[in-house]
Short mmCIF file of C-alpha atoms and ligand atoms in Angstrom, two decimals:
data_model
loop_
_atom_site.label_atom_id
_atom_site.label_comp_id
_atom_site.label_asym_id
_atom_site.label_seq_id
_atom_site.Cartn_x
_atom_site.Cartn_y
_atom_site.Cartn_z
CA UNK R 16 93.07 70.10 174.58
CA UNK R 17 94.58 68.53 171.60
CA UNK R 18 91.28 66.79 170.80
CA UNK R 19 89.45 69.98 170.88
CA UNK R 20 91.81 71.53 168.16
CA UNK R 21 91.18 68.39 166.08
CA UNK R 22 87.63 68.79 166.48
CA UNK R 23 87.98 72.54 165.27
CA UNK R 24 89.89 71.26 162.23
CA UNK R 25 86.81 68.93 161.28
CA UNK R 26 84.44 71.84 161.81
CA UNK R 27 86.56 74.17 159.56
CA UNK R 28 86.81 71.59 156.74
CA UNK R 29 83.03 71.02 156.83
CA UNK R 30 82.08 74.56 156.89
CA UNK R 31 80.37 76.05 153.77
CA UNK R 32 79.03 79.53 153.01
CA UNK R 33 77.21 81.11 150.24
CA UNK R 34 77.56 84.79 150.87
CA UNK R 35 80.69 87.11 151.22
CA UNK R 36 79.29 87.98 154.76
CA UNK R 37 79.19 84.55 155.98
CA UNK R 38 82.95 84.09 154.82
CA UNK R 39 83.90 87.24 156.75
CA UNK R 40 82.24 86.13 159.91
CA UNK R 41 83.91 82.75 159.59
CA UNK R 42 87.29 84.49 158.98
CA UNK R 43 87.07 86.82 162.00
CA UNK R 44 85.91 83.90 164.19
CA UNK R 45 89.01 81.80 163.42
CA UNK R 46 91.75 84.00 161.99
CA UNK R 47 90.81 87.47 163.46
CA UNK R 48 93.01 89.21 166.01
CA UNK R 49 90.71 88.12 168.76
CA UNK R 50 89.74 84.88 167.05
CA UNK R 51 90.11 81.21 168.10
CA UNK R 52 93.48 80.62 166.68
CA UNK R 53 95.11 83.70 168.27
CA UNK R 54 93.70 82.31 171.48
CA UNK R 55 95.15 78.93 171.09
CA UNK R 56 98.49 80.34 170.47
CA UNK R 57 98.25 82.13 173.73
CA UNK R 58 97.48 78.91 175.38
CA UNK R 59 100.36 77.34 173.87
CA UNK R 60 102.62 78.46 176.55
CA UNK R 61 100.59 76.62 179.23
CA UNK R 62 101.01 73.28 177.41
CA UNK R 63 103.48 70.81 178.96
CA UNK R 64 106.76 70.78 177.17
CA UNK R 65 106.56 67.30 175.96
CA UNK R 66 103.24 67.84 174.06
CA UNK R 67 104.41 71.28 172.59
CA UNK R 68 105.54 69.96 169.36
CA UNK R 69 102.48 68.14 168.53
CA UNK R 70 100.16 70.81 169.70
CA UNK R 71 102.06 73.45 167.71
CA UNK R 72 101.73 71.27 164.62
CA UNK R 73 98.03 70.77 165.07
CA UNK R 74 97.32 74.54 165.51
CA UNK R 75 99.27 75.31 162.34
CA UNK R 76 97.08 72.66 160.62
CA UNK R 77 94.08 74.44 161.79
CA UNK R 78 95.36 77.78 160.73
CA UNK R 79 96.32 76.61 157.24
CA UNK R 80 92.95 74.85 156.73
CA UNK R 81 91.01 78.11 157.86
CA UNK R 82 93.01 80.19 155.53
CA UNK R 83 92.48 77.71 152.61
CA UNK R 84 88.61 77.63 153.46
CA UNK R 85 88.43 81.42 153.22
CA UNK R 86 90.33 81.58 149.89
CA UNK R 87 88.49 78.83 148.15
CA UNK R 88 84.96 79.97 149.30
CA UNK R 89 85.71 83.49 148.09
CA UNK R 90 86.72 82.10 144.60
CA UNK R 91 83.59 80.02 144.58
CA UNK R 92 81.41 83.13 145.24
CA UNK R 93 83.40 85.43 142.73
CA UNK R 94 82.90 82.88 139.87
CA UNK R 95 79.17 82.37 140.89
CA UNK R 96 78.69 86.22 140.58
CA UNK R 97 80.30 86.26 137.10
CA UNK R 98 78.16 83.40 135.83
CA UNK R 99 74.94 84.77 137.31
CA UNK R 100 74.04 87.12 134.73
CA UNK R 101 75.09 87.84 131.14
CA UNK R 102 74.61 91.51 131.85
CA UNK R 103 76.15 91.75 135.25
CA UNK R 104 76.13 95.23 136.61
CA UNK R 105 74.31 97.44 134.30
CA UNK R 106 75.59 100.56 135.53
CA UNK R 107 79.22 99.46 134.95
CA UNK R 108 80.94 101.40 132.09
CA UNK R 109 81.00 99.21 128.94
CA UNK R 110 84.00 97.75 127.37
CA UNK R 111 85.76 100.28 125.04
CA UNK R 112 85.46 99.39 121.45
CA UNK R 113 88.87 99.54 119.84
CA UNK R 114 88.86 101.06 116.33
CA UNK R 115 90.90 99.55 113.73
CA UNK R 116 92.91 101.70 111.19
CA UNK R 117 93.44 101.43 107.39
CA UNK R 118 96.99 100.78 106.23
CA UNK R 119 98.35 104.12 104.86
CA UNK R 120 99.03 102.31 101.54
CA UNK R 121 95.27 101.57 101.31
CA UNK R 122 94.51 105.19 102.37
CA UNK R 123 96.70 106.66 99.68
CA UNK R 124 95.46 104.30 96.90
CA UNK R 125 91.76 105.16 97.77
CA UNK R 126 92.50 108.87 97.65
CA UNK R 127 94.17 108.31 94.22
CA UNK R 128 91.32 106.39 92.97
CA UNK R 129 88.78 108.92 94.21
CA UNK R 130 90.56 111.77 92.37
CA UNK R 131 90.56 109.94 89.18
CA UNK R 132 87.10 108.61 89.49
CA UNK R 133 85.84 112.18 89.54
CA UNK R 134 86.95 112.70 86.02
CA UNK R 135 85.56 109.45 84.58
CA UNK R 136 88.33 106.94 85.17
CA UNK R 137 87.38 103.39 86.23
CA UNK R 138 89.50 101.07 88.23
CA UNK R 139 90.98 97.76 86.72
CA UNK R 140 93.27 95.15 88.18
CA UNK R 141 95.44 92.43 86.83
CA UNK R 142 97.39 89.37 88.11
CA UNK R 143 100.53 89.70 90.16
CA UNK R 144 102.06 86.68 88.45
CA UNK R 145 102.45 87.67 84.78
CA UNK R 146 103.76 86.25 81.67
CA UNK R 147 106.52 87.78 79.52
CA UNK R 148 104.21 89.22 76.83
CA UNK R 149 102.10 91.48 79.25
CA UNK R 150 105.02 92.53 81.35
CA UNK R 151 107.55 93.31 78.62
CA UNK R 152 107.03 92.32 75.03
CA UNK R 153 103.60 93.95 74.26
CA UNK R 154 104.97 97.10 76.03
CA UNK R 155 107.60 97.38 73.41
CA UNK R 156 110.26 95.61 75.16
CA UNK R 157 111.28 92.61 73.14
CA UNK R 158 113.55 89.85 74.26
CA UNK R 159 117.21 91.09 74.57
CA UNK R 160 115.94 94.83 74.72
CA UNK R 161 118.36 96.55 77.04
CA UNK R 162 115.75 98.34 78.76
CA UNK R 163 114.47 95.27 80.40
CA UNK R 164 117.44 95.73 82.61
CA UNK R 165 115.76 98.79 84.04
CA UNK R 166 113.64 96.60 86.26
CA UNK R 167 115.29 93.62 87.95
CA UNK R 168 112.79 90.84 87.66
CA UNK R 169 111.88 87.94 89.94
CA UNK R 170 111.48 84.98 87.52
CA UNK R 171 109.16 82.10 88.54
CA UNK R 172 109.77 79.82 85.55
CA UNK R 173 111.84 80.15 82.30
CA UNK R 174 110.30 79.20 78.88
CA UNK R 175 107.79 80.25 78.73
CA UNK R 176 108.64 83.04 81.17
CA UNK R 177 106.55 83.54 84.20
CA UNK R 178 107.51 86.22 86.54
CA UNK R 179 106.27 88.63 89.21
CA UNK R 180 105.14 91.74 87.47
CA UNK R 181 107.70 94.47 87.87
CA UNK R 182 105.00 97.30 87.21
CA UNK R 183 101.43 97.81 86.85
CA UNK R 184 102.05 98.70 83.07
CA UNK R 185 101.09 95.16 82.34
CA UNK R 186 97.38 95.91 83.24
CA UNK R 187 97.40 98.46 80.41
CA UNK R 188 98.12 95.68 78.04
CA UNK R 189 95.37 93.33 79.53
CA UNK R 190 92.86 96.28 79.54
CA UNK R 191 93.43 97.17 75.97
CA UNK R 192 93.22 93.64 74.76
CA UNK R 193 89.88 93.33 76.27
CA UNK R 194 88.35 96.67 75.81
CA UNK R 195 87.62 99.08 73.08
CA UNK R 196 88.39 102.69 73.00
CA UNK R 197 87.56 105.19 74.49
CA UNK R 198 89.45 103.90 77.62
CA UNK R 199 89.99 105.74 80.81
CA UNK R 200 91.27 103.49 83.64
CA UNK R 201 93.60 103.53 86.51
CA UNK R 202 95.14 100.18 87.84
CA UNK R 203 96.45 100.26 91.27
CA UNK R 204 98.39 97.07 92.35
CA UNK R 205 101.41 95.46 93.93
CA UNK R 206 104.70 94.99 92.10
CA UNK R 207 107.96 93.26 92.65
CA UNK R 208 111.53 94.02 91.83
CA UNK R 209 114.71 92.09 92.76
CA UNK R 210 116.11 95.08 94.61
CA UNK R 211 118.11 95.64 97.85
CA UNK R 212 116.05 96.73 100.64
CA UNK R 213 116.69 100.14 102.19
CA UNK R 214 114.87 103.26 103.55
CA UNK R 215 114.12 104.24 99.99
CA UNK R 216 113.60 100.95 98.16
CA UNK R 217 111.81 97.65 98.74
CA UNK R 218 111.54 94.52 96.75
CA UNK R 219 107.65 94.69 97.08
CA UNK R 220 105.84 97.94 96.57
CA UNK R 221 102.60 99.36 94.96
CA UNK R 222 101.88 101.51 91.94
CA UNK R 223 98.92 103.03 90.22
CA UNK R 224 98.96 103.01 86.47
CA UNK R 225 96.88 105.38 84.34
CA UNK R 226 95.64 104.80 80.70
CA UNK R 227 93.54 107.02 78.49
CA UNK R 228 92.77 106.12 74.99
CA UNK R 229 90.49 107.88 72.42
CA UNK R 230 90.66 109.88 69.16
CA UNK R 231 92.73 113.02 69.12
CA UNK R 232 94.19 112.47 72.62
CA UNK R 233 97.26 115.02 72.92
CA UNK R 234 100.17 115.58 75.23
CA UNK R 235 98.30 118.78 76.41
CA UNK R 236 95.48 116.51 77.65
CA UNK R 237 97.97 114.58 79.60
CA UNK R 238 99.50 117.52 81.29
CA UNK R 239 96.21 118.96 82.26
CA UNK R 240 95.10 115.65 83.84
CA UNK R 241 98.33 115.42 85.76
CA UNK R 242 97.92 118.96 87.03
CA UNK R 243 94.41 118.45 88.08
CA UNK R 244 95.69 115.25 90.09
CA UNK R 245 98.52 117.20 91.74
CA UNK R 246 96.19 119.87 92.69
CA UNK R 247 93.60 117.58 94.23
CA UNK R 248 96.06 115.08 95.83
CA UNK R 249 98.63 117.49 97.25
CA UNK R 250 97.28 121.06 96.67
CA UNK R 251 100.07 121.89 94.80
CA UNK R 252 99.66 123.82 91.43
CA UNK R 253 102.92 123.84 89.71
CA UNK R 254 104.28 120.92 87.83
CA UNK R 255 106.92 120.41 85.21
CA UNK R 256 107.46 117.63 82.72
CA UNK R 257 111.12 116.66 82.04
CA UNK R 258 111.93 114.57 78.83
CA UNK R 259 112.77 111.03 79.71
CA UNK R 260 112.60 107.59 78.18
CA UNK R 261 110.15 104.62 78.58
CA UNK R 262 109.96 101.83 75.83
CA UNK R 263 106.11 102.09 76.00
CA UNK R 264 105.61 105.68 75.54
CA UNK R 265 106.92 108.16 72.81
CA UNK R 266 107.52 111.03 73.76
CA UNK R 267 108.04 110.26 77.44
CA UNK R 268 108.42 112.49 80.53
CA UNK R 269 109.11 112.41 84.08
CA UNK R 270 106.73 114.59 86.16
CA UNK R 271 107.98 116.77 89.04
CA UNK R 272 105.76 118.88 91.24
CA UNK R 273 106.95 122.07 92.90
CA UNK R 274 106.89 121.12 96.42
CA UNK R 275 108.60 124.23 97.84
CA UNK R 276 111.25 124.50 100.48
CA UNK R 277 109.12 125.35 103.49
CA UNK R 278 109.16 121.71 104.57
CA UNK R 279 112.83 121.11 103.50
CA UNK R 280 114.03 120.59 106.97
CA UNK R 281 116.94 117.88 106.40
CA UNK R 282 117.73 118.42 102.61
CA UNK R 283 116.21 115.10 101.87
CA UNK R 284 112.79 115.72 100.25
CA UNK R 285 113.69 117.92 97.31
CA UNK R 286 117.49 118.12 97.85
CA UNK R 287 117.32 121.87 98.07
CA UNK R 288 115.69 122.31 94.62
CA UNK R 289 111.95 122.45 95.72
CA UNK R 290 111.07 120.13 92.83
CA UNK R 291 110.07 116.59 93.34
CA UNK R 292 109.70 113.72 90.91
CA UNK R 293 106.50 111.84 91.50
CA UNK R 294 105.81 109.66 88.16
CA UNK R 295 106.55 108.67 84.76
CA UNK R 296 104.18 109.29 81.79
CA UNK R 297 103.93 109.79 78.03
CA UNK R 298 101.93 109.18 74.84
CA UNK R 299 101.36 105.35 74.55
CA UNK R 300 103.89 104.09 71.61
CA UNK R 301 101.88 103.21 68.46
CA UNK R 302 103.74 99.74 68.74
CA UNK R 303 102.01 99.15 72.16
CA UNK R 304 98.51 100.13 70.55
CA UNK R 305 99.32 97.63 67.66
CA UNK R 306 100.16 94.98 69.98
CA UNK R 307 96.95 95.41 71.81
CA UNK R 308 94.86 95.32 68.58
CA UNK R 309 94.14 98.98 68.85
CA UNK R 310 94.56 100.82 65.51
CA UNK R 311 97.27 103.58 66.01
CA UNK R 312 96.08 105.53 62.92
CA UNK R 313 92.79 106.12 64.54
CA UNK R 314 93.58 106.37 68.26
CA UNK R 315 96.16 107.94 70.45
CA UNK R 316 96.44 107.99 74.21
CA UNK R 317 98.54 108.81 77.09
CA UNK R 318 99.75 106.57 80.09
CA UNK R 319 101.25 107.27 83.52
CA UNK R 320 102.69 105.47 86.31
CA UNK R 321 103.56 106.33 90.00
CA UNK R 322 104.58 104.71 93.14
CA UNK R 323 102.11 104.66 96.11
CA UNK R 324 104.78 104.27 98.81
CA UNK R 325 106.51 107.39 97.57
CA UNK R 326 103.31 109.48 97.78
CA UNK R 327 102.34 108.05 101.05
CA UNK R 328 105.76 109.02 102.45
CA UNK R 329 105.58 112.45 101.23
CA UNK R 330 101.91 113.18 102.56
CA UNK R 331 102.53 111.54 105.95
CA UNK R 332 106.19 112.46 106.40
CA UNK R 333 107.22 108.78 106.71
CA UNK R 334 111.02 108.55 106.65
CA UNK R 335 111.45 104.81 105.89
CA UNK R 336 109.75 102.64 103.31
CA UNK R 337 110.28 99.45 105.45
CA UNK R 338 107.75 100.96 108.00
CA UNK R 339 104.95 100.01 105.55
CA UNK R 340 105.57 96.17 105.75
CA UNK R 341 106.62 95.67 109.40
CA UNK R 342 103.11 95.85 110.76
CA UNK R 343 104.15 97.80 113.93
CA UNK R 344 100.94 98.67 115.59
CA UNK R 345 102.53 101.85 117.01
CA UNK R 346 103.00 103.01 113.36
CA UNK R 347 99.64 101.74 112.09
CA UNK R 348 97.54 103.16 114.91
CA UNK R 349 98.63 106.60 113.89
CA UNK R 350 96.16 106.51 110.98
CA UNK R 351 93.17 105.71 112.94
CA UNK R 352 91.63 109.18 112.37
CA UNK R 353 92.06 108.98 108.57
CA UNK R 354 89.29 107.43 106.67
N1 DAH X 206 106.10 101.50 84.36
C1 DAH X 206 107.05 102.47 84.83
C2 DAH X 206 107.81 102.09 85.97
O1 DAH X 206 107.54 101.23 86.63
C3 DAH X 206 106.06 103.74 85.12
C4 DAH X 206 105.52 104.37 83.90
C5 DAH X 206 106.21 105.30 83.20
C6 DAH X 206 104.25 103.83 83.56
C7 DAH X 206 105.55 105.91 82.12
C8 DAH X 206 103.55 104.45 82.53
C9 DAH X 206 104.39 105.43 81.76
O2 DAH X 206 102.39 104.14 82.12
O3 DAH X 206 103.66 106.03 80.76
O4 DAH X 206 108.91 102.68 86.22
#
């Protein structure tokens, strides 16, 4: 009897199959509810007591080896099916193609570029690591000028100063040094300031700088260009220019757009006034033109600068600036439909 079971074990171990049907027949033969192993367990009660232990152990061995055989053969067959054809089942639905999304900062930057391209502005760029001349001195901010404190700077090296640019106005200087008027250019880019990080401010953010130099450029030209921009960008047609101060422009102004109170649900967007500050601007200071080898008696021009994050937050109702830099896909995925 025991020998018969041992024989069965050898039989099971040497069994091989190439199709799922063959495996199933094998499984039913040995492990099925009317199978060989079931019968052996029934016979177990007729085995004399002194042989019970060994007999029981051997049947269990047979059972385990039959079960193992079924699992390994099934795996072999499944892998073989996968390897069989590159195409597999042609009627199977295809793998979904995941679409990526552009970052909201890129979306808004591209939109701004497009609006200004339509009225003849080209795009220019400059380095993020700047020298003192392009970031400060040429922009009418000589050493020890108190207005340097308006922008807390990350210095890389002292003497000569190397720093992370605090604004994209540095690109104005580079562009004027290398190009003759007429000049119409916008310069998007990343800027850095040593500021505490909060929901409204970050030490890394993005700006777009605008520069227009030609003969007879007036403040009215500036205002009209900005009005065109706010209409195209936000669909808002009321702006106001408040007198302000920037060392590189004279006169200088802060631009507010009338946003209205319809979206003012939490008093945070316009603080209940309806007006919203979106950029700084002004007529390029003659000293700056001179520093860049442009004759201020012949040419005049305007400049403006705005923060991209601020505009993106407004357009997409993003409550916290930190969301732009966390790369949380749940946030980024929401921009899939925007191109
Ligand atoms: N550079 C200024 C800043 O970062 C923004 C600015 C204001 C740029 C007025 C300009 C301008 O070109 O004319 O705060």
